[in-house]
C-alpha positions as a Python dict, from the first residue, in 0.01 Angstrom:
ca = {
    (1, 'M'): (0, 0, 0),
    (2, 'I'): (134, 359, -81),
    (3, 'K'): (93, 604, 220),
    (4, 'Q'): (52, 971, 129),
    (5, 'D'): (-45, 1287, 331),
    (6, 'V'): (-287, 1402, 6),
    (7, 'I'): (-422, 1226, -257),
    (8, 'V'): (-599, 1440, -569),
    (9, 'I'): (-840, 1289, -791),
    (10, 'G'): (-814, 1460, -1140),
    (11, 'A'): (-508, 1577, -1301),
    (12, 'G'): (-694, 1903, -1462),
    (13, 'A'): (-615, 2273, -1358),
    (14, 'A'): (-773, 2268, -1033),
    (15, 'G'): (-610, 1928, -929),
    (16, 'L'): (-259, 1985, -1056),
    (17, 'F'): (-256, 2351, -888),
    (18, 'C'): (-383, 2205, -544),
    (19, 'A'): (-105, 1950, -582),
    (20, 'A'): (169, 2208, -598),
    (21, 'Q'): (26, 2431, -320),
    (22, 'A'): (-9, 2113, -77),
    (23, 'G'): (332, 2038, -162),
    (24, 'Q'): (465, 2348, -94),
    (25, 'R'): (367, 2315, 241),
    (26, 'G'): (559, 1999, 273),
    (27, 'R'): (281, 1748, 231),
    (28, 'S'): (336, 1432, 24),
    (29, 'V'): (99, 1420, -277),
    (30, 'T'): (-10, 1194, -540),
    (31, 'V'): (-276, 1305, -840),
    (32, 'L'): (-463, 1007, -995),
    (33, 'D'): (-623, 1071, -1335),
    (34, 'H'): (-805, 779, -1543),
    (35, 'A'): (-695, 963, -1863),
    (36, 'K'): (-384, 871, -2079),
    (37, 'R'): (-297, 1200, -2145),
    (38, 'I'): (-346, 1493, -1858),
    (39, 'G'): (-469, 1858, -1915),
    (40, 'G'): (-689, 1804, -2214),
    (41, 'K'): (-913, 2085, -2113),
    (42, 'I'): (-633, 2319, -2054),
    (43, 'L'): (-442, 2248, -2395),
    (44, 'M'): (-771, 2307, -2586),
    (45, 'S'): (-915, 2606, -2419),
    (46, 'G'): (-908, 2952, -2597),
    (47, 'G'): (-845, 2761, -2944),
    (48, 'G'): (-512, 2617, -2805),
    (49, 'R'): (-387, 2937, -2624),
    (50, 'C'): (-556, 2888, -2306),
    (51, 'N'): (-774, 3181, -2163),
    (52, 'F'): (-596, 3132, -1829),
    (53, 'T'): (-771, 3407, -1637),
    (54, 'N'): (-973, 3733, -1644),
    (55, 'M'): (-829, 4069, -1542),
    (56, 'Y'): (-1184, 4167, -1409),
    (57, 'A'): (-1272, 3851, -1226),
    (58, 'S'): (-1481, 3908, -929),
    (59, 'H'): (-1757, 3706, -756),
    (60, 'E'): (-2031, 3883, -966),
    (61, 'N'): (-1912, 3654, -1295),
    (62, 'F'): (-2026, 3333, -1125),
    (63, 'L'): (-2332, 3133, -1092),
    (64, 'S'): (-2426, 2942, -797),
    (65, 'D'): (-2733, 2868, -587),
    (66, 'N'): (-2524, 3018, -301),
    (67, 'P'): (-2377, 3329, -490),
    (68, 'H'): (-2147, 3436, -166),
    (69, 'F'): (-1967, 3125, -145),
    (70, 'C'): (-1682, 3205, -421),
    (71, 'K'): (-1613, 3523, -233),
    (72, 'S'): (-1380, 3409, 12),
    (73, 'A'): (-1165, 3216, -211),
    (74, 'L'): (-1152, 3477, -501),
    (75, 'S'): (-1035, 3742, -248),
    (76, 'R'): (-770, 3532, -96),
    (77, 'Y'): (-618, 3387, -416),
    (78, 'T'): (-672, 3652, -717),
    (79, 'Q'): (-634, 3703, -1070),
    (80, 'W'): (-325, 3885, -1001),
    (81, 'D'): (-157, 3640, -796),
    (82, 'F'): (-193, 3377, -1087),
    (83, 'I'): (-75, 3646, -1334),
    (84, 'G'): (226, 3693, -1111),
    (85, 'L'): (316, 3326, -1137),
    (86, 'V'): (268, 3312, -1519),
    (87, 'A'): (513, 3598, -1507),
    (88, 'E'): (762, 3417, -1297),
    (89, 'Y'): (775, 3163, -1565),
    (90, 'G'): (824, 3421, -1846),
    (91, 'I'): (528, 3292, -2040),
    (92, 'A'): (386, 3590, -2291),
    (93, 'Y'): (70, 3654, -2266),
    (94, 'H'): (-218, 3920, -2404),
    (95, 'E'): (-556, 4067, -2329),
    (96, 'K'): (-791, 3950, -2612),
    (97, 'T'): (-1117, 4157, -2514),
    (98, 'L'): (-1295, 4221, -2184),
    (99, 'G'): (-1010, 4146, -1964),
    (100, 'Q'): (-938, 3790, -2120),
    (101, 'L'): (-584, 3689, -2076),
    (102, 'F'): (-450, 3419, -2338),
    (103, 'C'): (-89, 3271, -2395),
    (104, 'D'): (75, 3429, -2687),
    (105, 'D'): (241, 3101, -2793),
    (106, 'S'): (35, 2785, -2666),
    (107, 'A'): (-170, 2664, -2385),
    (108, 'K'): (96, 2398, -2335),
    (109, 'D'): (270, 2674, -2145),
    (110, 'I'): (27, 2663, -1868),
    (111, 'L'): (37, 2310, -1852),
    (112, 'N'): (409, 2270, -1850),
    (113, 'M'): (396, 2562, -1561),
    (114, 'L'): (171, 2338, -1341),
    (115, 'L'): (372, 2039, -1395),
    (116, 'K'): (689, 2226, -1310),
    (117, 'E'): (516, 2353, -995),
    (118, 'C'): (436, 1985, -904),
    (119, 'E'): (767, 1870, -994),
    (120, 'K'): (934, 2117, -769),
    (121, 'V'): (746, 1963, -439),
    (122, 'N'): (763, 1627, -578),
    (123, 'A'): (408, 1571, -623),
    (124, 'K'): (346, 1244, -807),
    (125, 'I'): (115, 1217, -1107),
    (126, 'T'): (-18, 881, -1181),
    (127, 'T'): (-228, 840, -1508),
    (128, 'Q'): (-447, 564, -1641),
    (129, 'C'): (-537, 480, -1294),
    (130, 'E'): (-914, 381, -1228),
    (131, 'I'): (-1028, 420, -876),
    (132, 'L'): (-1240, 128, -762),
    (133, 'S'): (-1337, 210, -433),
    (134, 'I'): (-1284, 454, -152),
    (135, 'D'): (-1332, 381, 225),
    (136, 'K'): (-1314, 631, 509),
    (137, 'T'): (-1099, 531, 800),
    (138, 'S'): (-1005, 671, 1133),
    (139, 'E'): (-690, 832, 993),
    (140, 'G'): (-847, 946, 653),
    (141, 'F'): (-923, 757, 352),
    (142, 'I'): (-836, 404, 169),
    (143, 'L'): (-840, 412, -214),
    (144, 'T'): (-827, 92, -423),
    (145, 'T'): (-728, 164, -758),
    (146, 'S'): (-616, -26, -1095),
    (147, 'K'): (-269, 58, -970),
    (148, 'G'): (-260, -53, -611),
    (149, 'Q'): (-402, 66, -266),
    (150, 'Y'): (-349, 429, -153),
    (151, 'Q'): (-364, 552, 200),
    (152, 'C'): (-413, 913, 271),
    (153, 'E'): (-520, 1182, 551),
    (154, 'S'): (-674, 1428, 307),
    (155, 'L'): (-843, 1350, -20),
    (156, 'V'): (-923, 1619, -279),
    (157, 'V'): (-1193, 1585, -573),
    (158, 'A'): (-1082, 1778, -848),
    (159, 'S'): (-1260, 1572, -1118),
    (160, 'G'): (-1444, 1823, -1303),
    (161, 'G'): (-1814, 1839, -1451),
    (162, 'L'): (-1986, 1640, -1749),
    (163, 'S'): (-1864, 1912, -2023),
    (164, 'M'): (-1668, 1758, -2333),
    (165, 'P'): (-1677, 1382, -2258),
    (166, 'K'): (-1442, 1313, -2518),
    (167, 'L'): (-1169, 1479, -2294),
    (168, 'G'): (-1279, 1240, -2022),
    (169, 'A'): (-1527, 1436, -1826),
    (170, 'S'): (-1730, 1192, -1604),
    (171, 'P'): (-2000, 1206, -1310),
    (172, 'Y'): (-1732, 1043, -1081),
    (173, 'G'): (-1678, 1355, -849),
    (174, 'Y'): (-2083, 1367, -792),
    (175, 'K'): (-2064, 986, -701),
    (176, 'I'): (-1808, 1069, -442),
    (177, 'A'): (-2005, 1361, -297),
    (178, 'E'): (-2324, 1120, -300),
    (179, 'Q'): (-2121, 822, -127),
    (180, 'F'): (-2029, 1060, 174),
    (181, 'G'): (-2369, 1182, 213),
    (182, 'L'): (-2327, 1539, 39),
    (183, 'K'): (-2608, 1700, -171),
    (184, 'V'): (-2560, 1738, -525),
    (185, 'K'): (-2742, 2014, -745),
    (186, 'P'): (-2887, 1911, -1072),
    (187, 'T'): (-2635, 1950, -1358),
    (188, 'R'): (-2679, 2094, -1697),
    (189, 'A'): (-2459, 2226, -1972),
    (190, 'G'): (-2335, 2582, -1975),
    (191, 'L'): (-2141, 2819, -2200),
    (192, 'V'): (-2296, 2582, -2485),
    (193, 'P'): (-2463, 2685, -2830),
    (194, 'F'): (-2809, 2664, -2909),
    (195, 'T'): (-3003, 2461, -3135),
    (196, 'L'): (-3306, 2543, -3312),
    (197, 'H'): (-3668, 2430, -3407),
    (198, 'E'): (-3694, 2309, -3745),
    (199, 'Q'): (-3884, 2608, -3892),
    (200, 'D'): (-3615, 2846, -3766),
    (201, 'K'): (-3321, 2619, -3857),
    (202, 'N'): (-3451, 2603, -4206),
    (203, 'V'): (-3398, 2953, -4264),
    (204, 'L'): (-3113, 3041, -4037),
    (205, 'A'): (-2873, 2749, -4116),
    (206, 'E'): (-2855, 2937, -4450),
    (207, 'L'): (-2669, 3213, -4277),
    (208, 'S'): (-2419, 2988, -4118),
    (209, 'G'): (-2076, 3154, -4076),
    (210, 'I'): (-2225, 3502, -4030),
    (211, 'S'): (-2171, 3684, -3727),
    (212, 'L'): (-2326, 3979, -3577),
    (213, 'D'): (-2272, 4238, -3297),
    (214, 'A'): (-2579, 4166, -3056),
    (215, 'R'): (-2705, 4213, -2699),
    (216, 'A'): (-2850, 3860, -2592),
    (217, 'S'): (-3112, 3897, -2303),
    (218, 'C'): (-3289, 3615, -2085),
    (219, 'N'): (-3391, 3623, -1727),
    (220, 'N'): (-3271, 3993, -1648),
    (221, 'T'): (-2927, 3936, -1763),
    (222, 'S'): (-2789, 4045, -2069),
    (223, 'F'): (-2451, 3997, -2258),
    (224, 'N'): (-2316, 4251, -2539),
    (225, 'E'): (-2104, 4057, -2775),
    (226, 'N'): (-2097, 3856, -3114),
    (227, 'I'): (-2356, 3583, -3209),
    (228, 'L'): (-2260, 3334, -3474),
    (229, 'F'): (-2505, 3150, -3719),
    (230, 'T'): (-2416, 2789, -3724),
    (231, 'H'): (-2546, 2521, -3970),
    (232, 'R'): (-2688, 2361, -3626),
    (233, 'G'): (-2827, 2663, -3459),
    (234, 'L'): (-2680, 2981, -3278),
    (235, 'S'): (-2339, 3018, -3105),
    (236, 'G'): (-2070, 3307, -3052),
    (237, 'P'): (-1996, 3455, -2733),
    (238, 'A'): (-2311, 3622, -2634),
    (239, 'V'): (-2498, 3298, -2726),
    (240, 'L'): (-2265, 3097, -2505),
    (241, 'Q'): (-2303, 3332, -2206),
    (242, 'I'): (-2673, 3386, -2207),
    (243, 'S'): (-2701, 2996, -2243),
    (244, 'S'): (-2599, 2938, -1875),
    (245, 'F'): (-2899, 3162, -1771),
    (246, 'W'): (-3148, 3022, -2013),
    (247, 'H'): (-3389, 2749, -1929),
    (248, 'P'): (-3565, 2507, -2160),
    (249, 'G'): (-3904, 2658, -2295),
    (250, 'Q'): (-3784, 3026, -2257),
    (251, 'A'): (-3728, 3283, -2541),
    (252, 'V'): (-3404, 3467, -2577),
    (253, 'E'): (-3420, 3848, -2676),
    (254, 'F'): (-3156, 3962, -2928),
    (255, 'D'): (-3071, 4338, -2980),
    (256, 'L'): (-2902, 4313, -3346),
    (257, 'Y'): (-2825, 4675, -3345),
    (258, 'P'): (-2702, 4692, -2993),
    (259, 'N'): (-2500, 5037, -2970),
    (260, 'G'): (-2730, 5244, -3170),
    (261, 'D'): (-3078, 5345, -3267),
    (262, 'L'): (-3209, 5170, -3602),
    (263, 'H'): (-3529, 5366, -3641),
    (264, 'R'): (-3328, 5682, -3628),
    (265, 'E'): (-3086, 5532, -3893),
    (266, 'L'): (-3369, 5445, -4105),
    (267, 'L'): (-3536, 5748, -4103),
    (268, 'A'): (-3223, 5958, -4190),
    (269, 'A'): (-3202, 5703, -4508),
    (270, 'Q'): (-3536, 5780, -4586),
    (271, 'Q'): (-3467, 6144, -4604),
    (272, 'S'): (-3154, 6106, -4806),
    (273, 'S'): (-3248, 5832, -5039),
    (274, 'P'): (-3604, 5786, -5058),
    (275, 'D'): (-3573, 5560, -5360),
    (276, 'S'): (-3340, 5308, -5221),
    (277, 'Q'): (-3486, 4962, -5129),
    (278, 'L'): (-3512, 4892, -4737),
    (279, 'A'): (-3253, 4589, -4805),
    (280, 'T'): (-3005, 4839, -4938),
    (281, 'A'): (-3021, 5083, -4643),
    (282, 'L'): (-3005, 4762, -4414),
    (283, 'A'): (-2691, 4645, -4576),
    (284, 'K'): (-2495, 4944, -4438),
    (285, 'F'): (-2552, 4794, -4085),
    (286, 'Y'): (-2557, 4419, -4175),
    (287, 'P'): (-2397, 4164, -4422),
    (288, 'K'): (-2582, 4160, -4752),
    (289, 'R'): (-2655, 3794, -4733),
    (290, 'Y'): (-2821, 3815, -4380),
    (291, 'V'): (-3054, 4113, -4502),
    (292, 'Q'): (-3164, 3906, -4812),
    (293, 'M'): (-3254, 3624, -4597),
    (294, 'V'): (-3371, 3747, -4268),
    (295, 'L'): (-3650, 3990, -4421),
    (296, 'P'): (-3888, 3736, -4546),
    (297, 'Y'): (-3794, 3524, -4223),
    (298, 'L'): (-3922, 3840, -4021),
    (299, 'H'): (-4213, 3916, -4241),
    (300, 'I'): (-4071, 4228, -4376),
    (301, 'D'): (-4159, 4357, -4725),
    (302, 'N'): (-3855, 4493, -4914),
    (303, 'K'): (-3959, 4841, -5086),
    (304, 'P'): (-3844, 5183, -5156),
    (305, 'L'): (-3773, 5360, -4840),
    (306, 'K'): (-4030, 5631, -4950),
    (307, 'Q'): (-4318, 5382, -4923),
    (308, 'Y'): (-4315, 5316, -4583),
    (309, 'Q'): (-4563, 5533, -4388),
    (310, 'G'): (-4648, 5625, -4016),
    (311, 'K'): (-4480, 5385, -3763),
    (312, 'Q'): (-4365, 5133, -4022),
    (313, 'L'): (-3992, 5190, -4008),
    (314, 'E'): (-4030, 5197, -3632),
    (315, 'K'): (-4173, 4847, -3616),
    (316, 'I'): (-3918, 4735, -3860),
    (317, 'A'): (-3622, 4880, -3629),
    (318, 'E'): (-3800, 4718, -3335),
    (319, 'A'): (-3796, 4351, -3522),
    (320, 'F'): (-3411, 4394, -3522),
    (321, 'H'): (-3368, 4557, -3167),
    (322, 'Q'): (-3606, 4292, -3024),
    (323, 'W'): (-3575, 3970, -3206),
    (324, 'Q'): (-3738, 3700, -3014),
    (325, 'L'): (-3602, 3343, -3044),
    (326, 'K'): (-3708, 3021, -2874),
    (327, 'P'): (-3427, 2797, -2867),
    (328, 'N'): (-3508, 2398, -2919),
    (329, 'G'): (-3241, 2316, -2671),
    (330, 'T'): (-2853, 2327, -2662),
    (331, 'E'): (-2586, 2105, -2805),
    (332, 'G'): (-2536, 1967, -2466),
    (333, 'Y'): (-2235, 1842, -2268),
    (334, 'R'): (-2065, 1732, -2599),
    (335, 'T'): (-1944, 2105, -2678),
    (336, 'A'): (-2034, 2294, -2360),
    (337, 'E'): (-1738, 2445, -2187),
    (338, 'V'): (-1865, 2395, -1848),
    (339, 'T'): (-2117, 2235, -1615),
    (340, 'L'): (-2375, 2414, -1418),
    (341, 'G'): (-2480, 2280, -1090),
    (342, 'G'): (-2275, 2010, -900),
    (343, 'V'): (-2182, 1949, -545),
    (344, 'D'): (-2406, 2173, -322),
    (345, 'T'): (-2164, 2447, -187),
    (346, 'D'): (-2378, 2442, 153),
    (347, 'E'): (-2201, 2105, 207),
    (348, 'L'): (-1879, 2285, 205),
    (349, 'S'): (-1650, 2529, 405),
    (350, 'S'): (-1564, 2821, 175),
    (351, 'K'): (-1256, 2893, 396),
    (352, 'T'): (-1124, 2531, 340),
    (353, 'M'): (-1334, 2369, 51),
    (354, 'M'): (-1362, 2081, 280),
    (355, 'A'): (-1688, 1894, 327),
    (356, 'K'): (-1848, 2008, 672),
    (357, 'N'): (-1939, 1668, 781),
    (358, 'V'): (-1646, 1468, 634),
    (359, 'E'): (-1314, 1556, 804),
    (360, 'G'): (-1045, 1559, 504),
    (361, 'L'): (-1272, 1553, 217),
    (362, 'F'): (-1216, 1845, -18),
    (363, 'F'): (-1396, 1961, -337),
    (364, 'I'): (-1251, 2213, -572),
    (365, 'G'): (-1301, 2341, -920),
    (366, 'E'): (-1575, 2277, -1159),
    (367, 'V'): (-1718, 1952, -962),
    (368, 'M'): (-1896, 2214, -725),
    (369, 'D'): (-2187, 2427, -789),
    (370, 'V'): (-1981, 2733, -910),
    (371, 'T'): (-1980, 2822, -1267),
    (372, 'G'): (-1804, 3102, -1395),
    (373, 'W'): (-1889, 3320, -1726),
    (374, 'L'): (-1719, 3301, -2051),
    (375, 'G'): (-1394, 3456, -2061),
    (376, 'G'): (-1122, 3290, -1801),
    (377, 'Y'): (-1327, 3297, -1507),
    (378, 'N'): (-1369, 2932, -1467),
    (379, 'F'): (-977, 2883, -1468),
    (380, 'Q'): (-952, 3137, -1200),
    (381, 'W'): (-1226, 2958, -991),
    (382, 'A'): (-999, 2644, -1050),
    (383, 'W'): (-677, 2838, -915),
    (384, 'S'): (-868, 3026, -637),
    (385, 'S'): (-1056, 2716, -490),
    (386, 'A'): (-763, 2498, -559),
    (387, 'W'): (-513, 2759, -367),
    (388, 'V'): (-747, 2754, -74),
    (389, 'A'): (-771, 2387, -49),
    (390, 'G'): (-414, 2355, -78),
    (391, 'Q'): (-349, 2550, 252),
    (392, 'Y'): (-548, 2321, 440),
    (393, 'V'): (-532, 1940, 318),
}
């Protein structure tokens, strides 16, 4: 039997970072992972450049049934702390938009940094290791695995959520929580593209590849970013963001001219070019192919501007400012960037990440009911929650 102070289940962002933190305190640590290659989600995030944090990260950028839970960890290990570590390793990075920080070169830089941090403190990483059972003892835990038995004082569950099963995502962390009597909140895919009902899809699939500035709104929440038409439905940053707030059966409202007044623009065009077609006037603000497809879809006639009377132009502008769409669903965990829900934070200490009723059992990262917005926030939660647990395991 291999005896360690700490066993971490999951060699993703949170698991590796926690192992390094615990090792810095002189704890003996082993990380166990069922995959052959580790850090798959790190390597593919941000298009292979890893959006490793956000300069504006705060508790307001997270969804949870207990919105206060993440405050403590985020304030004790901040984005600036992690940026400092990245700088120590000489990793070049840049801000893309809205505080999102990406590696200049490759996401491998972040993974290699985490592996070096583990190496420095002699934290061992064992891959292709299947955990067969976990038993609680008076001294801690005994894990029976495909690579033998392990004994530890502290057990850290950093197994992630259900998103991207191709990269090895599984419900294992929730099963551990349930085994030890912790409540698990219902899970669903977050930061995920929408699929459409047949009648919408038949028209909008033709717009595949077109992207527009938009404000997406649902359940008193709005995001002002791009939307992208795809052959399956709708994607793009604004759609991914609002998907975490949307529930099946609800409509999403899109303002397709979010930074101006389309009615005023159309009135000005009517004054200056009364003989121009409506489609020609709209093509100043939208791609031509989009205008040609969308006018019949919105039941708007294309006529010379001078032929629109009274409130007709106002109504047309409204159709673009307040486009209501009822998604059929989402693409699900297959393409979702995160999992909403998970281990109930009421079961955990926000100071230590330890289960309140199970001495020595910790949960960090995406496995719990804390989900960040798109833009580096979920990585920051991985670093902050892992750092906090690393001080106590």
